[in-house]
Coordinates of C-alpha atoms in Angstrom, one line a residue:
M833 CA -81.2 -12.1 31.1
S834 CA -79.5 -10.1 27.9
V835 CA -75.9 -10.3 27.2
I836 CA -73.7 -9.1 25.3
V837 CA -70.8 -11.5 23.0
G838 CA -67.2 -10.0 22.8
V839 CA -65.4 -12.0 20.1
D840 CA -61.0 -11.6 19.8
G841 CA -60.8 -13.4 16.8
G842 CA -56.8 -14.1 15.9
G843 CA -55.1 -15.4 12.5
T844 CA -54.6 -19.0 15.1
K845 CA -57.6 -18.7 17.3
T846 CA -61.3 -16.9 18.2
K847 CA -62.5 -16.6 21.5
A848 CA -65.6 -15.4 22.7
A849 CA -67.6 -14.5 26.5
A850 CA -71.0 -13.8 27.5
V851 CA -71.3 -10.2 29.4
D852 CA -74.2 -9.1 31.2
E853 CA -74.9 -5.6 31.4
S854 CA -72.9 -5.7 35.2
G855 CA -69.4 -7.2 34.0
R856 CA -69.8 -10.5 35.0
V857 CA -68.8 -13.2 32.4
L858 CA -71.9 -15.9 31.6
G859 CA -70.5 -18.2 29.3
T860 CA -67.1 -18.6 27.1
G861 CA -67.0 -20.2 23.7
A862 CA -63.5 -21.1 21.7
G863 CA -63.0 -21.2 17.3
G864 CA -60.1 -22.1 15.0
P865 CA -58.8 -18.8 12.8
A866 CA -60.7 -15.8 11.8
N867 CA -58.6 -13.9 10.0
A868 CA -60.1 -14.6 6.0
R869 CA -56.8 -13.6 4.3
S870 CA -54.9 -16.7 5.7
A871 CA -57.8 -18.9 6.6
G872 CA -60.1 -18.3 4.5
A873 CA -63.8 -16.8 4.0
E874 CA -65.8 -20.3 5.3
V875 CA -62.7 -21.2 7.7
A876 CA -63.2 -17.7 8.9
A877 CA -67.2 -16.9 9.3
G878 CA -67.1 -20.9 10.6
S879 CA -64.4 -19.8 13.7
I880 CA -66.5 -16.8 14.8
A881 CA -70.2 -18.4 14.5
S882 CA -68.8 -22.0 16.5
A883 CA -67.2 -19.4 19.4
I884 CA -70.3 -16.5 19.4
A885 CA -72.6 -20.1 19.8
G886 CA -70.2 -21.3 22.3
A887 CA -70.3 -18.9 24.7
L888 CA -74.4 -18.6 24.5
H889 CA -74.3 -22.5 25.0
A890 CA -72.1 -22.4 28.1
A891 CA -74.1 -19.8 29.4
G892 CA -77.1 -21.5 29.4
L893 CA -78.7 -18.9 26.6
T894 CA -80.2 -18.3 23.8
L895 CA -80.3 -15.6 20.3
G896 CA -83.0 -14.6 22.3
D897 CA -81.2 -13.4 24.5
L898 CA -78.0 -11.6 22.6
A899 CA -78.6 -7.9 22.8
A900 CA -75.6 -7.5 20.6
V901 CA -72.1 -8.7 19.1
C902 CA -68.9 -7.1 19.0
A903 CA -66.5 -8.4 17.1
C904 CA -63.0 -7.6 17.0
L905 CA -61.3 -9.6 13.8
A906 CA -57.5 -9.1 13.2
G907 CA -57.3 -8.9 9.2
L908 CA -60.9 -6.3 9.4
D909 CA -59.3 -3.5 7.5
T910 CA -61.7 -2.3 4.5
E911 CA -65.3 -2.6 3.5
L912 CA -63.7 -6.2 1.8
D913 CA -63.2 -7.8 4.7
L914 CA -67.1 -7.3 6.2
P915 CA -68.5 -10.7 4.8
V916 CA -66.9 -13.0 6.6
P917 CA -68.4 -12.1 9.7
R918 CA -72.1 -10.9 8.6
L919 CA -71.9 -14.9 7.0
A920 CA -70.9 -15.7 10.6
L921 CA -73.8 -13.9 12.1
Q922 CA -76.1 -15.3 9.2
R923 CA -74.9 -18.5 10.1
L924 CA -76.5 -18.1 13.5
G925 CA -79.1 -16.6 12.7
F926 CA -79.0 -13.2 14.5
A927 CA -80.0 -9.8 12.6
G928 CA -79.6 -7.5 15.6
P929 CA -77.1 -4.8 16.3
A930 CA -73.7 -6.0 15.6
I931 CA -70.2 -3.9 16.5
L932 CA -67.8 -5.0 14.0
E933 CA -63.7 -3.7 14.5
N934 CA -60.5 -4.8 14.1
D935 CA -58.5 -6.8 17.0
A936 CA -56.7 -3.7 17.8
I937 CA -59.9 -2.0 19.4
G938 CA -60.3 -5.1 22.3
A939 CA -56.9 -5.6 22.5
W940 CA -56.7 -1.6 23.2
T941 CA -59.8 -1.4 25.3
A942 CA -58.4 -4.2 27.6
A943 CA -55.0 -2.6 27.7
T944 CA -56.4 0.9 28.7
N945 CA -59.8 0.6 29.6
G946 CA -60.5 3.3 26.8
G947 CA -58.5 5.3 28.1
P948 CA -55.4 7.2 27.2
G949 CA -52.4 4.8 25.9
I950 CA -51.2 1.8 24.3
V951 CA -51.3 -2.3 23.1
V952 CA -49.1 -3.7 21.1
I953 CA -49.9 -7.0 19.9
A954 CA -47.8 -9.8 18.7
G955 CA -49.1 -12.7 17.7
T956 CA -49.2 -14.8 14.3
G957 CA -48.7 -11.0 13.3
S958 CA -48.1 -7.9 15.2
T959 CA -49.8 -4.2 15.1
A960 CA -50.5 -1.4 17.6
L961 CA -52.6 0.9 18.6
G962 CA -53.0 3.9 21.0
M963 CA -54.8 7.2 22.2
N964 CA -53.5 10.4 23.4
A965 CA -55.0 12.2 26.7
Q966 CA -56.7 14.7 23.4
G967 CA -58.2 11.2 22.2
A968 CA -56.8 11.7 19.4
F969 CA -55.4 7.9 18.2
W970 CA -52.6 5.8 15.7
R971 CA -52.4 2.8 15.1
S972 CA -49.2 1.0 13.2
G973 CA -48.7 -2.2 11.6
G974 CA -51.2 -5.0 11.3
W975 CA -50.3 -4.9 7.0
D976 CA -50.3 -9.0 6.6
Y977 CA -47.1 -10.5 6.6
V978 CA -46.1 -9.5 3.1
L979 CA -46.2 -5.7 4.1
S980 CA -45.5 -5.9 8.0
D981 CA -45.6 -8.1 10.7
D982 CA -42.4 -6.9 11.8
G983 CA -41.9 -8.8 15.3
S984 CA -44.3 -11.3 15.1
G985 CA -44.6 -15.1 15.4
Y986 CA -44.5 -15.5 11.6
A987 CA -40.9 -13.1 11.9
I988 CA -39.5 -14.9 14.2
G989 CA -40.0 -17.7 12.9
R990 CA -39.7 -16.6 9.1
E991 CA -35.8 -15.9 10.0
G992 CA -35.3 -19.2 12.7
I993 CA -36.2 -21.3 9.7
R994 CA -33.3 -19.3 7.6
T995 CA -30.7 -19.1 9.7
A996 CA -31.4 -23.2 10.8
M997 CA -31.0 -23.2 7.2
R998 CA -28.0 -21.2 6.7
A999 CA -26.0 -23.7 9.5
L1000 CA -27.2 -26.8 7.1
D1001 CA -25.5 -25.3 4.2
G1002 CA -22.3 -23.7 5.8
R1003 CA -23.2 -20.3 5.5
D1004 CA -23.7 -19.6 9.4
D1005 CA -22.3 -21.0 12.1
P1006 CA -23.7 -24.3 13.8
T1007 CA -26.9 -23.9 16.3
L1008 CA -29.3 -25.2 17.9
L1009 CA -32.0 -24.1 16.0
A1010 CA -31.0 -26.7 13.6
H1011 CA -32.1 -29.1 15.6
E1012 CA -35.4 -27.3 15.9
L1013 CA -35.8 -27.4 12.6
G1014 CA -36.0 -31.6 12.5
V1015 CA -37.8 -31.8 16.0
R1016 CA -40.5 -29.5 14.3
F1017 CA -40.7 -31.0 10.4
G1018 CA -39.0 -34.3 10.6
V1019 CA -36.5 -33.2 8.5
E1020 CA -32.3 -34.2 8.3
D1021 CA -30.7 -31.8 6.5
G1022 CA -32.0 -29.1 4.2
E1023 CA -33.0 -30.4 0.7
D1024 CA -35.1 -32.5 3.7
M1025 CA -36.9 -29.1 4.5
R1026 CA -37.1 -27.9 0.5
R1027 CA -38.7 -30.6 -0.1
L1028 CA -41.1 -30.0 2.0
V1029 CA -42.0 -27.0 1.5
D1030 CA -42.4 -28.2 -1.8
S1031 CA -44.7 -30.7 -2.0
S1032 CA -46.8 -28.8 1.2
P1033 CA -48.5 -26.0 1.9
F1034 CA -46.5 -24.4 3.4
G1035 CA -47.0 -20.4 4.4
K1036 CA -47.1 -17.7 7.4
F1037 CA -48.6 -20.5 9.8
E1038 CA -46.0 -23.1 9.2
M1039 CA -43.5 -20.4 9.5
A1040 CA -45.4 -18.8 12.8
S1041 CA -45.0 -22.3 14.3
F1042 CA -41.5 -22.6 14.7
A1043 CA -41.6 -19.0 16.6
I1044 CA -41.8 -21.3 19.6
H1045 CA -38.8 -23.3 19.0
V1046 CA -36.6 -20.4 18.2
S1047 CA -37.8 -19.6 22.3
R1048 CA -37.0 -22.6 23.1
A1049 CA -33.2 -22.5 21.4
A1050 CA -33.0 -19.3 22.9
E1051 CA -33.8 -20.5 27.0
A1052 CA -31.5 -23.4 26.3
G1053 CA -28.4 -20.6 25.5
D1054 CA -28.4 -20.8 21.5
P1055 CA -27.3 -17.3 20.9
A1056 CA -28.5 -16.7 17.3
A1057 CA -31.6 -17.8 18.6
R1058 CA -31.9 -14.9 21.4
A1059 CA -30.9 -12.1 18.6
I1060 CA -33.7 -13.3 17.0
L1061 CA -36.0 -12.4 20.0
A1062 CA -34.6 -9.3 20.5
K1063 CA -34.6 -7.8 17.4
A1064 CA -38.3 -9.0 17.5
G1065 CA -38.2 -6.8 20.4
R1066 CA -37.2 -3.8 19.1
D1067 CA -39.2 -4.5 16.1
L1068 CA -42.2 -4.6 18.5
A1069 CA -41.1 -0.8 20.5
I1070 CA -41.2 0.3 16.7
H1071 CA -44.7 -0.3 16.6
A1072 CA -45.0 1.9 20.2
T1073 CA -42.5 4.7 19.7
A1074 CA -44.0 5.1 16.0
I1075 CA -47.3 6.1 17.7
I1076 CA -45.4 7.9 20.9
R1077 CA -44.2 10.4 18.2
Q1078 CA -47.4 10.7 16.0
L1079 CA -49.5 11.5 18.9
E1080 CA -46.6 13.6 21.3
M1081 CA -47.1 11.4 24.0
S1082 CA -43.3 11.8 24.8
G1083 CA -43.9 13.3 28.0
E1084 CA -46.9 11.2 29.3
A1085 CA -47.7 9.0 32.1
F1086 CA -50.0 6.3 30.6
P1087 CA -50.4 2.1 30.0
I1088 CA -48.4 0.1 27.1
G1089 CA -50.0 -3.3 27.2
T1090 CA -48.6 -6.0 25.8
V1091 CA -50.8 -8.5 24.0
G1092 CA -49.4 -12.0 22.0
G1093 CA -47.6 -15.6 22.5
V1094 CA -44.4 -12.9 21.2
F1095 CA -44.4 -11.7 24.5
K1096 CA -44.4 -14.7 26.2
S1097 CA -40.3 -14.6 25.1
V1098 CA -39.1 -13.4 28.2
P1099 CA -36.6 -11.7 29.0
F1100 CA -35.7 -12.3 25.4
V1101 CA -38.3 -9.9 24.1
T1102 CA -39.4 -8.5 26.6
E1103 CA -36.2 -6.6 28.3
P1104 CA -35.4 -4.7 24.5
F1105 CA -38.6 -4.0 24.3
A1106 CA -39.1 -2.2 27.6
E1107 CA -35.5 -0.5 26.9
A1108 CA -37.1 0.7 23.7
V1109 CA -39.9 1.9 24.0
L1110 CA -39.4 3.4 27.8
A1111 CA -36.6 5.3 26.2
A1112 CA -39.2 7.5 24.3
A1113 CA -41.4 7.6 27.1
P1114 CA -39.6 7.2 30.3
R1115 CA -43.4 7.9 32.4
A1116 CA -44.8 5.1 30.1
E1117 CA -45.8 2.0 32.6
I1118 CA -45.7 -2.0 30.1
H1119 CA -48.0 -4.7 31.9
V1120 CA -50.1 -7.5 30.3
P1121 CA -53.9 -6.4 30.1
R1122 CA -55.8 -7.4 33.0
Q1123 CA -59.3 -9.0 31.2
P1124 CA -58.8 -11.2 28.2
P1125 CA -59.7 -9.4 24.7
E1126 CA -62.9 -11.1 24.4
V1127 CA -64.3 -9.4 27.7
S1128 CA -63.2 -6.5 26.8
A1129 CA -64.9 -6.3 23.6
A1130 CA -68.3 -7.1 24.8
L1131 CA -67.5 -4.4 27.7
L1132 CA -66.8 -2.3 25.1
G1133 CA -70.4 -3.3 23.1
W1134 CA -72.1 -2.4 26.1
Q1135 CA -70.4 1.3 26.4
R1136 CA -71.1 1.3 22.2
L1137 CA -74.6 -0.2 22.5
R1138 CA -76.1 2.4 25.5
A1139 CA -73.7 5.7 23.4
G1140 CA -75.9 4.5 19.7
D1141 CA -72.3 4.2 19.0
I1142 CA -72.6 0.6 16.6
G1143 CA -70.4 2.3 13.6
S1144 CA -66.8 0.3 13.0
W1145 CA -64.7 2.7 14.1
S1146 CA -61.8 1.2 12.4
L1147 CA -63.5 1.3 9.1
G1148 CA -64.5 5.2 9.5
G1149 CA -68.6 4.4 10.0
G1150 CA -68.0 5.2 13.8
G1151 CA -68.3 8.3 16.5
R1152 CA -64.5 7.3 16.3
S1153 CA -61.8 7.8 13.6
I1154 CA -58.4 5.4 13.8
P1155 CA -55.9 6.9 11.3
R1156 CA -54.0 3.7 9.5
G1157 CA -50.6 6.0 8.1
H1158 CA -49.8 9.0 6.0
S1159 CA -50.2 9.2 2.7
V1160 CA -47.6 8.8 -0.1
A1161 CA -47.7 12.7 -1.1
Q1162 CA -46.7 12.9 2.6
V1163 CA -43.7 11.4 3.2
G1164 CA -43.0 10.8 -0.2
H1165 CA -39.7 12.5 -0.4
L1166 CA -36.5 13.0 1.5
P1167 CA -36.5 14.4 5.2

């Protein structure tokens, strides 16, 4: 039996699915974070390899049954990112066809079945990808947390922590976010929090882990937490509306898929997101993708293998081009 293993590798976890040529899912696997920028190359490569091996094992198959791998990975943006998935495949001992893409490609396939439409991803980070009826692509965001990640779990967690700190030193009103700070990090005051940050690794993932606590405070009625989530919804809508504007899709009917844990904050994120997106494209239909991105990655792999298009669209080596933005010369001026 011949299968393709599709991989969806994110900032906190990796999932894989072994899918045969008819589209049947025969087995799934999982691993840890796959973004080398935050997890490191060794950890990321190990996560990818573990997920693929797990999917094959669950399907009762071996590497000899593997026709190709289609790995859609967070942080795969330039040729400098290729050594990590290549290391993962080397560890597995697989030397066959490997389609390596940014995770937005797999999520977009899941949201649109490969047709016109947009996907907005909001997990630890955030990005969006869309294609219009003429087959033109545009991608927004995805520059990682230092340069972007607006509306992401990281952005929500960071603002939640900062809001709690403002309440602790008297700059802001009391808030349940301060209580949640104590729950999540075991601190009693601002000085405790400062000691924690100074004495241990405290970066993107630690910030993002507080996003769920912001959601809990919002569900309990906290106005500050609700304002943070509403802003995240509007920021994520900006990703979609940028694509709508660039690809001239405002009058078209198309799906907009929402992927990632941030969109589980219903209605605090989802309502502001929908209001802003539908104002820009009234005929759009917002929905959750009907199949997991790792399955869509495998199905995309079958399509690309049949077409002989195994180069990376994300890196400009395949049959399609995915623009990331304008040049400085194009936009470095006053309107």
